[in-house]
Coordinates of C-alpha atoms in Angstrom, one line a residue:
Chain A
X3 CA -88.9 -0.4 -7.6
X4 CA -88.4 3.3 -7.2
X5 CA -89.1 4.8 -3.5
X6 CA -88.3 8.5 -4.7
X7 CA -88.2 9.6 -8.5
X8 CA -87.8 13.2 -8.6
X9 CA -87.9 14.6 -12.2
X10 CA -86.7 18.2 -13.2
X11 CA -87.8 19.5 -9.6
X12 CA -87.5 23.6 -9.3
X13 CA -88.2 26.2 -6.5
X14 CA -87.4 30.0 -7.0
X15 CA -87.7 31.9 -4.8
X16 CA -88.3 35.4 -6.7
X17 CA -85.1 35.8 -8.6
X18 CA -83.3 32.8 -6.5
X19 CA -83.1 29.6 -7.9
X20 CA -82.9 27.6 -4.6
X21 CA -83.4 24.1 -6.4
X22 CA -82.5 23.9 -10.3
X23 CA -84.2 21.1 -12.1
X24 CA -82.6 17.9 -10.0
X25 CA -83.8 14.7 -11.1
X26 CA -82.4 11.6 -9.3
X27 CA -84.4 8.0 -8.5
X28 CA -84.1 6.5 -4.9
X29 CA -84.8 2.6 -4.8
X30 CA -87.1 0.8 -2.3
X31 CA -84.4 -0.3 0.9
X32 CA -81.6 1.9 -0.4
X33 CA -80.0 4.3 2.2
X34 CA -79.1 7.6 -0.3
X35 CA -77.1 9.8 1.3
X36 CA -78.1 14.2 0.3
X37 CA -75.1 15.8 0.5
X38 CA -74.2 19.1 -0.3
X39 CA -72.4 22.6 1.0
X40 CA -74.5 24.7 3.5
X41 CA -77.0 27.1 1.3
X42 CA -76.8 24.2 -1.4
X43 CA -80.7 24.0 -1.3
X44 CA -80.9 20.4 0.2
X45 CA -83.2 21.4 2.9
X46 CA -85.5 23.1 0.2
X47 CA -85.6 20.2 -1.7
X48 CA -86.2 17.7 1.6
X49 CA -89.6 20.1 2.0
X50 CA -90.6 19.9 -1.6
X51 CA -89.9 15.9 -1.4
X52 CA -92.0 15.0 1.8
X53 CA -94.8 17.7 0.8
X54 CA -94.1 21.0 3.1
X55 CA -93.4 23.2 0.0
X56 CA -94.5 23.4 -3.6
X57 CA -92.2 23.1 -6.4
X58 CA -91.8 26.1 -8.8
X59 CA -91.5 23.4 -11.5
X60 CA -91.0 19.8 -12.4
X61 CA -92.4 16.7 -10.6
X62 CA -91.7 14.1 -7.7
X63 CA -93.7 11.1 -7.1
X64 CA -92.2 9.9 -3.7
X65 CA -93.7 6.6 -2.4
X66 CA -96.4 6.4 -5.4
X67 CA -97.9 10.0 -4.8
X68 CA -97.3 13.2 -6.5
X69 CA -95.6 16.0 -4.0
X70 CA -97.7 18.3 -6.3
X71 CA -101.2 16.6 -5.9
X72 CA -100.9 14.5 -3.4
X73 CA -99.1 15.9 -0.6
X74 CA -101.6 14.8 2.4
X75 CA -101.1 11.3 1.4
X76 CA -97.2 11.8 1.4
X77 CA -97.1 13.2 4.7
X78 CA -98.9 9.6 6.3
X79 CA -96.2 7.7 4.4
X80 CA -93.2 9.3 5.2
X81 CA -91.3 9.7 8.2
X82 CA -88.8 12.6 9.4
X83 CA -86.4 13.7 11.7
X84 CA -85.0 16.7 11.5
X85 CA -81.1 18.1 12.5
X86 CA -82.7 20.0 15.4
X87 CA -84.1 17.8 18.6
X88 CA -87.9 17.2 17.6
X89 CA -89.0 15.9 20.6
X90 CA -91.1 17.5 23.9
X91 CA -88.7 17.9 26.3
X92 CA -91.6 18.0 29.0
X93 CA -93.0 14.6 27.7
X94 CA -91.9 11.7 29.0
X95 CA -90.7 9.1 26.6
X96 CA -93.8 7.2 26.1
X97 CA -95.8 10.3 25.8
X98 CA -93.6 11.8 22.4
X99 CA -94.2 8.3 21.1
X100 CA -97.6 8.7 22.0
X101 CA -98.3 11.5 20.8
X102 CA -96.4 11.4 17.6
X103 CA -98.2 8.0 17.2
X104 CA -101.8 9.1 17.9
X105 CA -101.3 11.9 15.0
X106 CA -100.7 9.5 12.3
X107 CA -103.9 7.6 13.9
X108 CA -102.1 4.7 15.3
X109 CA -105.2 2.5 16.9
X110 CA -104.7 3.3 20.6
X111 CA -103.8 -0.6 21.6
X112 CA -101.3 -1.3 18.5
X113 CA -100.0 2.0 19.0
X114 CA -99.2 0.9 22.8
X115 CA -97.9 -2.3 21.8
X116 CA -95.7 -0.6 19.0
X117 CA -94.0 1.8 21.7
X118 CA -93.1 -1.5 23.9
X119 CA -91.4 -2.6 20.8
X120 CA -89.6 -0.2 19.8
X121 CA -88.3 0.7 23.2
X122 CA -87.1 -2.7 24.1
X123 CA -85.3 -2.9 20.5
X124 CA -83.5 0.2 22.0
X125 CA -83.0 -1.0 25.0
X126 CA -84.7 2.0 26.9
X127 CA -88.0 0.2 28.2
X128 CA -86.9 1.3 31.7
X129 CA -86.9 4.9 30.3
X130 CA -90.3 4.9 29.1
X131 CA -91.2 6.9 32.0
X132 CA -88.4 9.3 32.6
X133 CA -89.1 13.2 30.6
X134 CA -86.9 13.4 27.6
X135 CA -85.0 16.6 28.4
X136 CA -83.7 14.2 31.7
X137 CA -81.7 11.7 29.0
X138 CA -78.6 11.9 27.4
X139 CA -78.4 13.7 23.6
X140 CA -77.4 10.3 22.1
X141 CA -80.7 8.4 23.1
X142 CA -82.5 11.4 22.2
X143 CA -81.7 11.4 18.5
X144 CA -82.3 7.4 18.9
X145 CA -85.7 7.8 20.1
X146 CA -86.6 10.4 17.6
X147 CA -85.5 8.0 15.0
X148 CA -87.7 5.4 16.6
X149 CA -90.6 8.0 16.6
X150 CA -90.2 8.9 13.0
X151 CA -90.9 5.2 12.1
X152 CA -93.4 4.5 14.5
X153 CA -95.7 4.7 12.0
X154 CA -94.3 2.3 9.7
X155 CA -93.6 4.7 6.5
X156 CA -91.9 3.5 3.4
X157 CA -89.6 6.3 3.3
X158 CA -87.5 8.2 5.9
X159 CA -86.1 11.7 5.5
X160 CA -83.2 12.0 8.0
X161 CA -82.0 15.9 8.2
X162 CA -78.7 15.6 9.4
X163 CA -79.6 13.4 12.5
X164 CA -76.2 13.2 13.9
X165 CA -74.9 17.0 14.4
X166 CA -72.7 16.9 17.0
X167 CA -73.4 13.3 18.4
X168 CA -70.0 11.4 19.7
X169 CA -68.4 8.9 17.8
X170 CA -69.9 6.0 19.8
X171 CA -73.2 6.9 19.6
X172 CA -73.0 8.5 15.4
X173 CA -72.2 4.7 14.8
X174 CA -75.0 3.2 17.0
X175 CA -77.1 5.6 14.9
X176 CA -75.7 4.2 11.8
X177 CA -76.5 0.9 12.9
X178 CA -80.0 1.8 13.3
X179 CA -80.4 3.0 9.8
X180 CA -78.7 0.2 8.3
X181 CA -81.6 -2.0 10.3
X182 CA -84.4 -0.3 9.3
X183 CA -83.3 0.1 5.5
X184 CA -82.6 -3.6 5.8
X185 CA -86.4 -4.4 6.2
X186 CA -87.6 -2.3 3.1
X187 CA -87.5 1.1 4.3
X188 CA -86.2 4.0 2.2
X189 CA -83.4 6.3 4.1
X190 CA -82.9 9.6 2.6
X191 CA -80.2 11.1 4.8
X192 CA -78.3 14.4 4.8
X193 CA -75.1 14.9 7.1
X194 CA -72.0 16.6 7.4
X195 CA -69.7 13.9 8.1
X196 CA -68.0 12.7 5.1
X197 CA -67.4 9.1 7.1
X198 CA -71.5 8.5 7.0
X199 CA -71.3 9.2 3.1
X200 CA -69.1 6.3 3.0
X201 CA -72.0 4.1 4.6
X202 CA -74.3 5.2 2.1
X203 CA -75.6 2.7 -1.0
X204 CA -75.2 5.7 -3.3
X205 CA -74.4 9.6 -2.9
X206 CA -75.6 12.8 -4.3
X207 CA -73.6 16.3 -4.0
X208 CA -75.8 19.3 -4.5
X209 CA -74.1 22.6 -4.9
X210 CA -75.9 26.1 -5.6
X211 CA -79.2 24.2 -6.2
X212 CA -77.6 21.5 -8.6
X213 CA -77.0 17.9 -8.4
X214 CA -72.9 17.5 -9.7
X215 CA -72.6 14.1 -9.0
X216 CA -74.6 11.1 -8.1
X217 CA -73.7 7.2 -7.4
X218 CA -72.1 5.2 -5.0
X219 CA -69.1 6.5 -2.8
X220 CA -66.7 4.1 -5.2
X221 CA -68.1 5.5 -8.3
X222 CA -67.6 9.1 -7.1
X223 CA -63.6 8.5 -6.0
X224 CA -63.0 6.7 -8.6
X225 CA -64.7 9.9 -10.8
X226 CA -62.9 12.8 -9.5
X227 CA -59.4 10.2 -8.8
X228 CA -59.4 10.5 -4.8
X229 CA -59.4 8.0 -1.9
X230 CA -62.3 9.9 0.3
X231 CA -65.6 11.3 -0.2
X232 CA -64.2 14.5 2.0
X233 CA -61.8 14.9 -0.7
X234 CA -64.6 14.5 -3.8
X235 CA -66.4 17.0 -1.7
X236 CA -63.8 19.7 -1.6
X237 CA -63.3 19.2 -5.0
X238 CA -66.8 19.7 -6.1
X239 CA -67.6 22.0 -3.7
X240 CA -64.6 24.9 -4.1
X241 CA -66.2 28.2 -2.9
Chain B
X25 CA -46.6 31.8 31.3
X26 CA -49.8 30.4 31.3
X27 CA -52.6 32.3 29.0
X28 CA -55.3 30.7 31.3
X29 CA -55.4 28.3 34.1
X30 CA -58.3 26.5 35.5
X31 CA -58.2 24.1 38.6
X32 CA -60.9 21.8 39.4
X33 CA -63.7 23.6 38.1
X34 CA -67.3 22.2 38.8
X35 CA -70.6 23.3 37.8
X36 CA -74.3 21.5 39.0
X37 CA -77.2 22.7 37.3
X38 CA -80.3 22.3 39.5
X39 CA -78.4 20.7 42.0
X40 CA -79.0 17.3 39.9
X41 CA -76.8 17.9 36.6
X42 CA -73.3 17.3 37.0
X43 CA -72.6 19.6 33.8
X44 CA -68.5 19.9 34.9
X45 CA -66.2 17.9 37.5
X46 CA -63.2 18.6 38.8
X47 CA -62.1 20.3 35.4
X48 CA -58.2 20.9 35.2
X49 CA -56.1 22.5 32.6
X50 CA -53.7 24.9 31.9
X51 CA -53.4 26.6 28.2
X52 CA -50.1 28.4 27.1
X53 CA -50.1 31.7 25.8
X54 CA -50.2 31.8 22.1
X55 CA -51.8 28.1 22.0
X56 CA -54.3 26.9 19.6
X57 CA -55.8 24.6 22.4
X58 CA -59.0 22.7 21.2
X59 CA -61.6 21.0 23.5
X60 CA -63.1 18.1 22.0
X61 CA -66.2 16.0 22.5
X62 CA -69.8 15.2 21.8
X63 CA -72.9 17.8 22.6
X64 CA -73.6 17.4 26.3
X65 CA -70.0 16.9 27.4
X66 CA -70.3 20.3 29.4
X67 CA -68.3 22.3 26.4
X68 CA -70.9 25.2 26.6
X69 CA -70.6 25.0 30.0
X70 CA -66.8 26.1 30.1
X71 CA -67.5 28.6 28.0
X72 CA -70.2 30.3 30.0
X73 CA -67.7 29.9 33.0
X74 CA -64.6 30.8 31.1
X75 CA -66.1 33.9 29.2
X76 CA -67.3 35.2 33.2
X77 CA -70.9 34.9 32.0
X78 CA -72.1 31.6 34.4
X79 CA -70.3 31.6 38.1
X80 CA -68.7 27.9 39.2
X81 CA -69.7 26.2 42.1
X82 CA -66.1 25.7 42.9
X83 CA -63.0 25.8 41.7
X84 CA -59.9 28.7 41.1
X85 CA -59.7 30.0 37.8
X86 CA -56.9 32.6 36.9
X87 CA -56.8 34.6 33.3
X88 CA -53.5 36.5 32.2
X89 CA -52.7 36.7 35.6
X90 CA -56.0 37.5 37.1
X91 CA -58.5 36.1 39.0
X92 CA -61.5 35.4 36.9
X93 CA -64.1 36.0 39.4
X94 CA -62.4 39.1 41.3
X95 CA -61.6 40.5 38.3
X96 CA -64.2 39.9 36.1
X97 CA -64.7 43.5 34.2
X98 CA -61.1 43.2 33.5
X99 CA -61.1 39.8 32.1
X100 CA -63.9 41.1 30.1
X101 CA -61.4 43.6 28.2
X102 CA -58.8 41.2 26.9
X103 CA -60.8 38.3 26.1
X104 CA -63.1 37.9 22.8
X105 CA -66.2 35.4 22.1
X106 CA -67.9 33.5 19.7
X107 CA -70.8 31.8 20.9
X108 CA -72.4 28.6 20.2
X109 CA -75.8 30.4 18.6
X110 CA -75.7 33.0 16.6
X111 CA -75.8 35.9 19.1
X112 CA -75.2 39.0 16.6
X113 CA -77.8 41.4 15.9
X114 CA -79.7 40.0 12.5
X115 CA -81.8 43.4 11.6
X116 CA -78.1 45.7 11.9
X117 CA -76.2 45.3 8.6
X118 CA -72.8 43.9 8.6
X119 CA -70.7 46.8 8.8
X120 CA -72.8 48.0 11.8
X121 CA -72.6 44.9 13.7
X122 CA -68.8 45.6 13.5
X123 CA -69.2 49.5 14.3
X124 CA -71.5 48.4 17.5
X125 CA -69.0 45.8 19.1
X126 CA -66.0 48.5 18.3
X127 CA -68.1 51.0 20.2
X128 CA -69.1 48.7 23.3
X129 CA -65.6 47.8 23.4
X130 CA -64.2 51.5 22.9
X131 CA -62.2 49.7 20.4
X132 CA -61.0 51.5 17.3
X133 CA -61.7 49.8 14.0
X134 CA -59.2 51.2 11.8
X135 CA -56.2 50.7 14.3
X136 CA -57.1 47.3 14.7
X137 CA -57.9 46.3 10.8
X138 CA -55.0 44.8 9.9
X139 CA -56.0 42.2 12.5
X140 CA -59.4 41.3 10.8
X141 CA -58.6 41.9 7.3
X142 CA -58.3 38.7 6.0
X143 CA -61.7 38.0 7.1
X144 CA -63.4 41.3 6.9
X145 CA -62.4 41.3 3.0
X146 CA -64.8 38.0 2.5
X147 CA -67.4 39.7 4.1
X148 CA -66.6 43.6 2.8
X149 CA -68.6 43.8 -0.1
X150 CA -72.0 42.8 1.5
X151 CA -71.0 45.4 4.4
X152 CA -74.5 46.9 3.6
X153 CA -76.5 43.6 4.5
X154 CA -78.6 42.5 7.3
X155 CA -76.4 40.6 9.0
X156 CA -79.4 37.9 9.3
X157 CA -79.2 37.5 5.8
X158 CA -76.1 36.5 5.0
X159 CA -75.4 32.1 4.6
X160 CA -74.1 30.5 7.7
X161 CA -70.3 30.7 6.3
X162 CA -70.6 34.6 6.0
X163 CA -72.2 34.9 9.6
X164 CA -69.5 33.0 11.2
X165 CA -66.9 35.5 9.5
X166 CA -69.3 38.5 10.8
X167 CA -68.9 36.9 14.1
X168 CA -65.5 36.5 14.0
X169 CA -64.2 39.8 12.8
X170 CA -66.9 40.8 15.8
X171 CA -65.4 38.5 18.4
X172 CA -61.9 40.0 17.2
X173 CA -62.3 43.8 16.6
X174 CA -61.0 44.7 20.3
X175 CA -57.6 42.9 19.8
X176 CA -58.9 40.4 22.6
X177 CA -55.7 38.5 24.2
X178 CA -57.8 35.4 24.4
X179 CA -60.3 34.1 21.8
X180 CA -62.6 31.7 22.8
X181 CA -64.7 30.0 19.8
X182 CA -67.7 27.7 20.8
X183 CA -68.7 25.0 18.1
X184 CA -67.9 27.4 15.0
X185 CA -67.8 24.5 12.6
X186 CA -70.4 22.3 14.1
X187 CA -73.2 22.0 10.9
X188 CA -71.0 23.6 8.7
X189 CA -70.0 21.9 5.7
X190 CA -66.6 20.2 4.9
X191 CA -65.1 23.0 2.3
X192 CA -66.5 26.1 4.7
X193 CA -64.8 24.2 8.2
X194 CA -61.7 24.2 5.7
X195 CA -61.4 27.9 5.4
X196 CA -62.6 28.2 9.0
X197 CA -59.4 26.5 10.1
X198 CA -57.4 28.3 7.8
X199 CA -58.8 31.8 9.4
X200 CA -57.9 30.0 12.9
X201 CA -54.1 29.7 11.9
X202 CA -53.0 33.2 10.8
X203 CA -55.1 34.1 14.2
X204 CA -52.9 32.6 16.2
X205 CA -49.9 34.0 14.2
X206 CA -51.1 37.1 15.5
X207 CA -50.1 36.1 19.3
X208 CA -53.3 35.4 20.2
X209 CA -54.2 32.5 22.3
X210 CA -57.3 30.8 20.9
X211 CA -59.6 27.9 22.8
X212 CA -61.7 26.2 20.3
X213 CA -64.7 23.4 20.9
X214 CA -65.8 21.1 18.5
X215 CA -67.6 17.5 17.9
X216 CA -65.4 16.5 14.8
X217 CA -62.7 14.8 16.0
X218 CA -60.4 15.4 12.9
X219 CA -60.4 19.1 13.5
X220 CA -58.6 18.2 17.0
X221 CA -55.1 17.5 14.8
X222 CA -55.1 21.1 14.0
X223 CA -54.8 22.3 17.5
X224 CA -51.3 22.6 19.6
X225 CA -52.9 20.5 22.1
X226 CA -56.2 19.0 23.0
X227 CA -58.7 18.1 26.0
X228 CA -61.2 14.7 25.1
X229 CA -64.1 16.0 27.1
X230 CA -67.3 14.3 28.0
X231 CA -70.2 13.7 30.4
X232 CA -68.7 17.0 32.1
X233 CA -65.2 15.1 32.8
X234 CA -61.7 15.6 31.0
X235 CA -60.5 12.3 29.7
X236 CA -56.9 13.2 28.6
X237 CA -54.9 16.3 27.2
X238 CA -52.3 16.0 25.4
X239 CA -50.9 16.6 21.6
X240 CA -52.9 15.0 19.3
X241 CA -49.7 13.3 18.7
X242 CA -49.2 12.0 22.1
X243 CA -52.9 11.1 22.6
X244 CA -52.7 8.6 19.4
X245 CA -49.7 7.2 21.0
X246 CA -51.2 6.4 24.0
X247 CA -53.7 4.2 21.8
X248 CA -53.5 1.1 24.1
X249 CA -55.0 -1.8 21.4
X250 CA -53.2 -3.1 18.0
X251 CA -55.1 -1.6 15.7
X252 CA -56.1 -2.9 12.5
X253 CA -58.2 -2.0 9.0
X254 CA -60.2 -3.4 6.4
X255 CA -62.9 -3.6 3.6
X256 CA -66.3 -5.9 4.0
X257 CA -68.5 -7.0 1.3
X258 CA -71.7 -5.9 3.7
X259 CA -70.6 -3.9 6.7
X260 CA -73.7 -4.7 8.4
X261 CA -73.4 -8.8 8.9
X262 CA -69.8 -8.3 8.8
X263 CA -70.7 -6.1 12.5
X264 CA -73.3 -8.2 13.8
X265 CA -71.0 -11.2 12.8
X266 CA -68.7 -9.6 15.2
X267 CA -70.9 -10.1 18.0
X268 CA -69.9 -13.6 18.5
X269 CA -66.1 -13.1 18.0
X270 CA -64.3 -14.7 20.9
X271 CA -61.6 -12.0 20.8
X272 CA -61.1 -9.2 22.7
X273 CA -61.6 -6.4 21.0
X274 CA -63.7 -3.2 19.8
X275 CA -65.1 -2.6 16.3
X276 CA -66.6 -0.4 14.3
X277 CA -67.7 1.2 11.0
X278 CA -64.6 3.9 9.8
X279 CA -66.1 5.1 6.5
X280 CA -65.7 2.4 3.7
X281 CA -63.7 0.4 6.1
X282 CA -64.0 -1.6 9.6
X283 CA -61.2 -0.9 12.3
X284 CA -61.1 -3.3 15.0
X285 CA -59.1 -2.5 17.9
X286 CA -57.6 -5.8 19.4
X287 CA -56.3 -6.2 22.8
X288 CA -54.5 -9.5 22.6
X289 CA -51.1 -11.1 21.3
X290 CA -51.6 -10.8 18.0
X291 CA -49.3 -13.6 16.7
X292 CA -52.1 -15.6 18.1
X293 CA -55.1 -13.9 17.8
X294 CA -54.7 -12.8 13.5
X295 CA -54.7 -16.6 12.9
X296 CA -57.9 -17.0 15.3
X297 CA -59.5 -13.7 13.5
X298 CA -58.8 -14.9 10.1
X299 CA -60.2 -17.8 10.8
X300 CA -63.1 -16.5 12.6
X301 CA -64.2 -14.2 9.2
X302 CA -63.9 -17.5 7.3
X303 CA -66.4 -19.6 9.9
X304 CA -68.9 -16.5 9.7
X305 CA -68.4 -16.7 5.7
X306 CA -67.6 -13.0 5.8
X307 CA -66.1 -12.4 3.0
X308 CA -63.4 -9.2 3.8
X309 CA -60.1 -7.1 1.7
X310 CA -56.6 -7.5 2.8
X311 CA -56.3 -6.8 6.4
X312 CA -53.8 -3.9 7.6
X313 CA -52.4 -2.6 10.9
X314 CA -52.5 1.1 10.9
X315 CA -52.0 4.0 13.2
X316 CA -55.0 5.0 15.0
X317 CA -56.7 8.6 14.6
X318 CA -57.8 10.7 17.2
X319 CA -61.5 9.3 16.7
X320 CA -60.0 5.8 17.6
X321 CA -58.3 7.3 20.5
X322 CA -61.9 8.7 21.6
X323 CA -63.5 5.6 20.9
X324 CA -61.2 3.8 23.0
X325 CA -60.7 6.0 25.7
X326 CA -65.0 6.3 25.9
X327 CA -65.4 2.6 25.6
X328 CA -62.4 2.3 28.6
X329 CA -63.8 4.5 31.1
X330 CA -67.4 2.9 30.3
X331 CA -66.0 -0.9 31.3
X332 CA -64.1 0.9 34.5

């Protein structure tokens, strides 16, 4: 079954063509790695995808509701972490989770239950009490990742959640996704590391609001006739 | 002679955040010296220091010769800055972004093109726009030809790839190496650990300490485990697998392919491995030794220090 089947999607903005007509399908558990130069319109299409923004044109139905007409009931299914910290840095721990968890309308004693959970599977239980801004970056983009699926959503949007993390911890990360996506969940995930494409089911590489290629790492070197995604990149990419 | 030297430098922010410890090194004049390691490793930190905008709580720092502290207004003459953030001024257009730093800097533009032509022509024929709308590859070029438009002795670039995709960090680099033909000793930061082979020499940085300089040669020679490659049929239980292998070593995802970094005999322990993989039923490609990059190196160094 299809998480994410976007279908000649279009924003302009005036004369600018941000997003031109992409269609691509995402499949329920698959980890799909966005890729694309900086300017490529990937961000504009994350916000079309999980509801923020509109299309100009064209359709997505992302986890059986239309972005178009139903974009309240996308936002309670769909989790998201974006490339900038989205935590309170003057929360504690427990209260982000708390908070994010009392927006989507968690019931306040399965909510409290949840947090435990998810903080021992992170092993940061003895954190819970500690403000965010006093822990290192690393657990910080873990937590946040924990946050975004507190909720349980079918689908995660992952904007390029590991911008200057150490190697250590990027794999950790990694780990975490490949968890998650292992128990149903959907991971669309942008980064800049050409490495994580390689961890990805499939790929797509956007470039000046198109999609030029799509499929699995493999199918793209084999393509274009080179041994690493950074090198299919440059080669689709070429400024 | 030494471009810039710095002798154990510390900073404590709130007197609880160790941002820098005891921070040594010493970069040549007319080096491309890069400073690698995660965010929060105290990079920013330097910078502030280095760049005479945040005092240490210690340490001796000298600069060309002078004494950054003491001297500070001078220092400020011969040495040029790109910051982390964006830090030009979005509602000037390009080409008076450029006037305004030659101005501040008494610096004339002209006698100092043929320095940031090959950047300034990229950026040329939008000289009329904002500079806050122009694409994040564009603004780093603004910034640069900025950063550059005094003929600075020292450049000091903070994160200018980090977020930046793999074809624009290209160019970047590119930009970086007819700099430095120019005599001019740059000190770069980033997070991506394959950038660090394009520098003269390197610093592994993190949790505010320095954890080697060297080459990037030297550094992947000091690799102290055999280190080998390979292919899995599922990454995932081939890693959680691993967590009952009775060897001694560290593994991890590398792209399409595992490394595991073994710290044993390895006439005895490949036999054992091999048929470890077979006992787990993970089913794997040919297995190769290779030489380690400078993200193994980091890995190794990081997963040392932690076991110390």
């Amino acid at each position: 079954m299809n998480s994410i089947e976007v279908d000649h999607l279009t924003k302009k903005f005036g004369d600018f063509t941000a997003v031109n007509e992409i269609s691509f399908q995402v499949k329920e558990g698959e980890i799909f790695g966005f890729l694309g130069a900086n300017g490529a319109g990937k961000t504009t299409a994350i916000k079309m995808m999980s509801g923020l923004l509109q299309p100009t044109s064209g359709t997505a139905i992302v986890a059986g509701y239309d972005v178009v007409t139903q974009p309240k009931l996308i936002k309670r299914n769909i989790g998201y972490m974006s490339q900038r910290f989205s935590l309170y840095n003057d929360l504690t721990v427990f209260e982000n989770m708390q908070l994010f968890g009392t927006i989507y309308k968690i019931p306040r004693k399965e909510l409290k239950k949840r947090i435990m959970d998810s903080l021992a599977a992170l092993d940061m239980t003895k954190q819970a009490n500690l403000l965010v801004h006093s822990i290192p970056l690393g657990w910080k983009q873990k937590l946040a990742f924990a946050t975004a699926i507190l909720h349980k959503p079918k689908i995660v949007f992952l904007d390029e959640p590991t911008s200057g993390v150490d190697p250590i911890v990027r794999r950790e990360f990694w780990n975490l996704i490949y968890e998650t996506a292992s128990t149903g969940v959907t991971i669309l995930v942008t980064t800049h590391y050409m490495d994580e494409a390689e961890y990805c089911h499939r790929i797509s590489i956007m470039a000046d609001g198109n999609i030029r290629l799509l499929g699995t790492p493999e199918e793209l070197k084999q393509q274009v006739g080179v041994n690493t995604i950074n090198d299919v990149f440059v080669e689709y990419v070429k400024h | 002679m030494n471009a810039l030297s710095v002798q154990k430098v510390s900073k404590v922010y709130n007197k609880t955040v160790q941002a820098l410890q005891d921070i040594t090194l010493e970069i040549r004049e007319g080096e491309l010296f890069g400073l690698v390691g995660p965010d929060g490793a105290g990079k920013s930190t330097l910078f502030n220091i280095l760049t005479t905008l945040l005092l240490p709580d210690g340490g001796d720092i000298q600069i060309l010769g002078m004494d950054l502290i003491d001297d500070y207004k001078a220092v400020r003459q011969v040495i040029g800055y790109l910051p982390g953030t964006f830090s030009l001024y979005p509602d000037l257009s390009v080409k008076e972004n450029l006037d305004f730093f030659a101005v501040m800097y008494k610096s004339d533009i002209e006698a100092n093109m043929d320095l940031i032509r090959p950047i300034w022509r990229q950026i040329e024929p939008f000289s009329k726009r904002k500079a806050g709308k122009l694409s994040g590859g564009m603004k780093q070029k603004l910034a640069l030809c900025c950063a550059l438009i005094h003929r600075p002795r020292i450049l000091f670039l903070d994160e200018p790839t980090t977020g930046v995709d793999p074809v624009s960090r290209k160019e970047f680099w590119e930009i970086l190496q007819t700099i430095r033909t120019q005599g001019i000793t740059v000190l770069v930061s980033t997070p991506y650990m394959d950038e660090a082979t394009l520098c003269d020499r390197i610093a592994l940085i993190q949790n505010g300490k320095i954890l080697g300089i060297d080459t990037p040669d030297a550094i992947m020679k000091q690799f102290r485990g055999s280190l080998y490659t390979f292919r899995s049929a599922d990454i995932f239980s081939l890693l959680n697998a691993m967590k009952q292998c009775p060897l001694r070593c560290n593994y991890y995802p590398y792209g399409e392919h595992c490394h595991i970094a073994f710290y044993e005999d390895m006439e005895k322990a490949m036999p054992q491995f091999l048929q470890f993989l077979e006992e787990q039923h993970q089913e794997h490609g040919e297995i190769k030794a290779i030489q380690p990059s400078i993200e193994d190196c980091f890995i190794e160094i990081v997963k040392m220090n932690s076991h110390e």
